[in-house]
PDB file of C-alpha atoms in Angstrom:
ATOM      1  CA  UNK K   1      99.431  93.279 111.802  1.00  0.00           C
ATOM      2  CA  UNK K   2      96.528  92.204 109.706  1.00  0.00           C
ATOM      3  CA  UNK K   3      97.720  93.240 106.249  1.00  0.00           C
ATOM      4  CA  UNK K   4     100.150  90.521 105.136  1.00  0.00           C
ATOM      5  CA  UNK K   5     101.454  92.612 102.242  1.00  0.00           C
ATOM      6  CA  UNK K   6     102.441  95.387 104.630  1.00  0.00           C
ATOM      7  CA  UNK K   7     104.035  92.842 106.981  1.00  0.00           C
ATOM      8  CA  UNK K   8     106.093  91.417 104.107  1.00  0.00           C
ATOM      9  CA  UNK K   9     107.322  94.894 103.180  1.00  0.00           C
ATOM     10  CA  UNK K  10     108.244  95.658 106.796  1.00  0.00           C
ATOM     11  CA  UNK K  11     110.156  92.369 107.085  1.00  0.00           C
ATOM     12  CA  UNK K  12     111.958  93.103 103.808  1.00  0.00           C
ATOM     13  CA  UNK K  13     112.856  96.586 105.065  1.00  0.00           C
ATOM     14  CA  UNK K  14     114.176  95.226 108.354  1.00  0.00           C
ATOM     15  CA  UNK K  15     116.326  92.650 106.557  1.00  0.00           C
ATOM     16  CA  UNK K  16     117.715  95.240 104.142  1.00  0.00           C
ATOM     17  CA  UNK K  17     118.475  97.755 106.883  1.00  0.00           C
ATOM     18  CA  UNK K  18     120.072  95.111 109.109  1.00  0.00           C
ATOM     19  CA  UNK K  19     122.450  94.166 106.300  1.00  0.00           C
ATOM     20  CA  UNK K  20     123.200  97.837 105.686  1.00  0.00           C
ATOM     21  CA  UNK K  21     123.945  98.503 109.365  1.00  0.00           C
ATOM     22  CA  UNK K  22     126.193  95.438 109.631  1.00  0.00           C
ATOM     23  CA  UNK K  23     128.004  96.401 106.433  1.00  0.00           C
ATOM     24  CA  UNK K  24     128.580  99.935 107.725  1.00  0.00           C
ATOM     25  CA  UNK K  25     129.785  98.521 111.041  1.00  0.00           C
ATOM     26  CA  UNK K  26     132.264  96.227 109.293  1.00  0.00           C
ATOM     27  CA  UNK K  27     133.553  99.071 107.139  1.00  0.00           C
ATOM     28  CA  UNK K  28     133.884 101.406 110.097  1.00  0.00           C
ATOM     29  CA  UNK K  29     131.388 103.897 108.670  1.00  0.00           C
ATOM     30  CA  UNK K  30     129.429 103.833 111.948  1.00  0.00           C
ATOM     31  CA  UNK K  31     130.539 103.193 115.484  1.00  0.00           C
ATOM     32  CA  UNK K  32     129.238 100.514 117.798  1.00  0.00           C
ATOM     33  CA  UNK K  33     126.777 102.771 119.631  1.00  0.00           C
ATOM     34  CA  UNK K  34     125.215 104.000 116.411  1.00  0.00           C
ATOM     35  CA  UNK K  35     124.833 100.439 115.133  1.00  0.00           C
ATOM     36  CA  UNK K  36     123.205  99.361 118.397  1.00  0.00           C
ATOM     37  CA  UNK K  37     120.774 102.280 118.182  1.00  0.00           C
ATOM     38  CA  UNK K  38     119.836 101.370 114.619  1.00  0.00           C
ATOM     39  CA  UNK K  39     119.300  97.719 115.548  1.00  0.00           C
ATOM     40  CA  UNK K  40     117.133  98.726 118.518  1.00  0.00           C
ATOM     41  CA  UNK K  41     114.986 100.816 116.180  1.00  0.00           C
ATOM     42  CA  UNK K  42     114.672  97.860 113.804  1.00  0.00           C
ATOM     43  CA  UNK K  43     113.721  95.680 116.764  1.00  0.00           C
ATOM     44  CA  UNK K  44     110.868  98.064 117.548  1.00  0.00           C
ATOM     45  CA  UNK K  45     109.687  97.798 113.949  1.00  0.00           C
ATOM     46  CA  UNK K  46     109.865  93.995 114.166  1.00  0.00           C
ATOM     47  CA  UNK K  47     107.830  94.031 117.356  1.00  0.00           C
ATOM     48  CA  UNK K  48     104.977  95.789 115.551  1.00  0.00           C
ATOM     49  CA  UNK K  49     104.802  92.884 113.104  1.00  0.00           C
ATOM     50  CA  UNK K  50     104.930  90.406 116.004  1.00  0.00           C
ATOM     51  CA  UNK K  51     107.575  88.419 114.133  1.00  0.00           C
ATOM     52  CA  UNK K  52     109.276  86.412 116.882  1.00  0.00           C
ATOM     53  CA  UNK K  53     111.993  85.034 114.590  1.00  0.00           C
ATOM     54  CA  UNK K  54     113.008  88.480 113.407  1.00  0.00           C
ATOM     55  CA  UNK K  55     112.998  89.821 116.963  1.00  0.00           C
ATOM     56  CA  UNK K  56     115.139  86.894 118.122  1.00  0.00           C
ATOM     57  CA  UNK K  57     117.658  87.426 115.313  1.00  0.00           C
ATOM     58  CA  UNK K  58     117.957  91.114 116.140  1.00  0.00           C
ATOM     59  CA  UNK K  59     118.419  90.338 119.841  1.00  0.00           C
ATOM     60  CA  UNK K  60     121.240  87.916 119.022  1.00  0.00           C
ATOM     61  CA  UNK K  61     122.923  90.509 116.795  1.00  0.00           C
ATOM     62  CA  UNK K  62     122.635  93.182 119.481  1.00  0.00           C
ATOM     63  CA  UNK K  63     124.073  90.774 122.056  1.00  0.00           C
ATOM     64  CA  UNK K  64     127.019  89.849 119.806  1.00  0.00           C
ATOM     65  CA  UNK K  65     127.842  93.482 119.135  1.00  0.00           C
ATOM     66  CA  UNK K  66     127.677  94.303 122.841  1.00  0.00           C
ATOM     67  CA  UNK K  67     130.058  91.424 123.608  1.00  0.00           C
ATOM     68  CA  UNK K  68     132.769  92.646 121.237  1.00  0.00           C
ATOM     69  CA  UNK K  69     135.940  93.996 122.765  1.00  0.00           C
ATOM     70  CA  UNK K  70     135.958  97.712 122.071  1.00  0.00           C
ATOM     71  CA  UNK K  71     139.764  97.858 122.034  1.00  0.00           C
ATOM     72  CA  UNK K  72     139.971  95.382 119.186  1.00  0.00           C
ATOM     73  CA  UNK K  73     137.523  97.287 117.029  1.00  0.00           C
ATOM     74  CA  UNK K  74     134.497  96.071 115.188  1.00  0.00           C
ATOM     75  CA  UNK K  75     136.394  94.219 112.515  1.00  0.00           C
ATOM     76  CA  UNK K  76     136.655  91.254 114.879  1.00  0.00           C
ATOM     77  CA  UNK K  77     132.859  91.076 115.183  1.00  0.00           C
ATOM     78  CA  UNK K  78     132.365  90.537 111.483  1.00  0.00           C
ATOM     79  CA  UNK K  79     133.058  87.237 109.842  1.00  0.00           C
ATOM     80  CA  UNK K  80     136.513  87.510 108.378  1.00  0.00           C
ATOM     81  CA  UNK K  81     136.748  86.944 104.691  1.00  0.00           C
ATOM     82  CA  UNK K  82     139.591  84.749 103.589  1.00  0.00           C
ATOM     83  CA  UNK K  83     142.214  86.988 102.121  1.00  0.00           C
ATOM     84  CA  UNK K  84     144.906  85.709  99.776  1.00  0.00           C
ATOM     85  CA  UNK K  85     148.300  85.668 101.388  1.00  0.00           C
TER      86      UNK K  85
END
């Protein structure tokens, strides 16, 4: 991409949508397959900007989600927040 302003907006969008997808996955609003589809779409958007760091981060996220044990649910994928006992 030649227009750096457009590239910055695309990178911002990808970051915002990634956080939204992960938040929805943690909350159980979307299932694992839907989250993987969304992240694949974001990966395609990142590939148009030729941002290798962003593409690498999305690949690692996709890999981590694929590795989760489906029987345990997605809550175990997310970083657990410390809850008061």
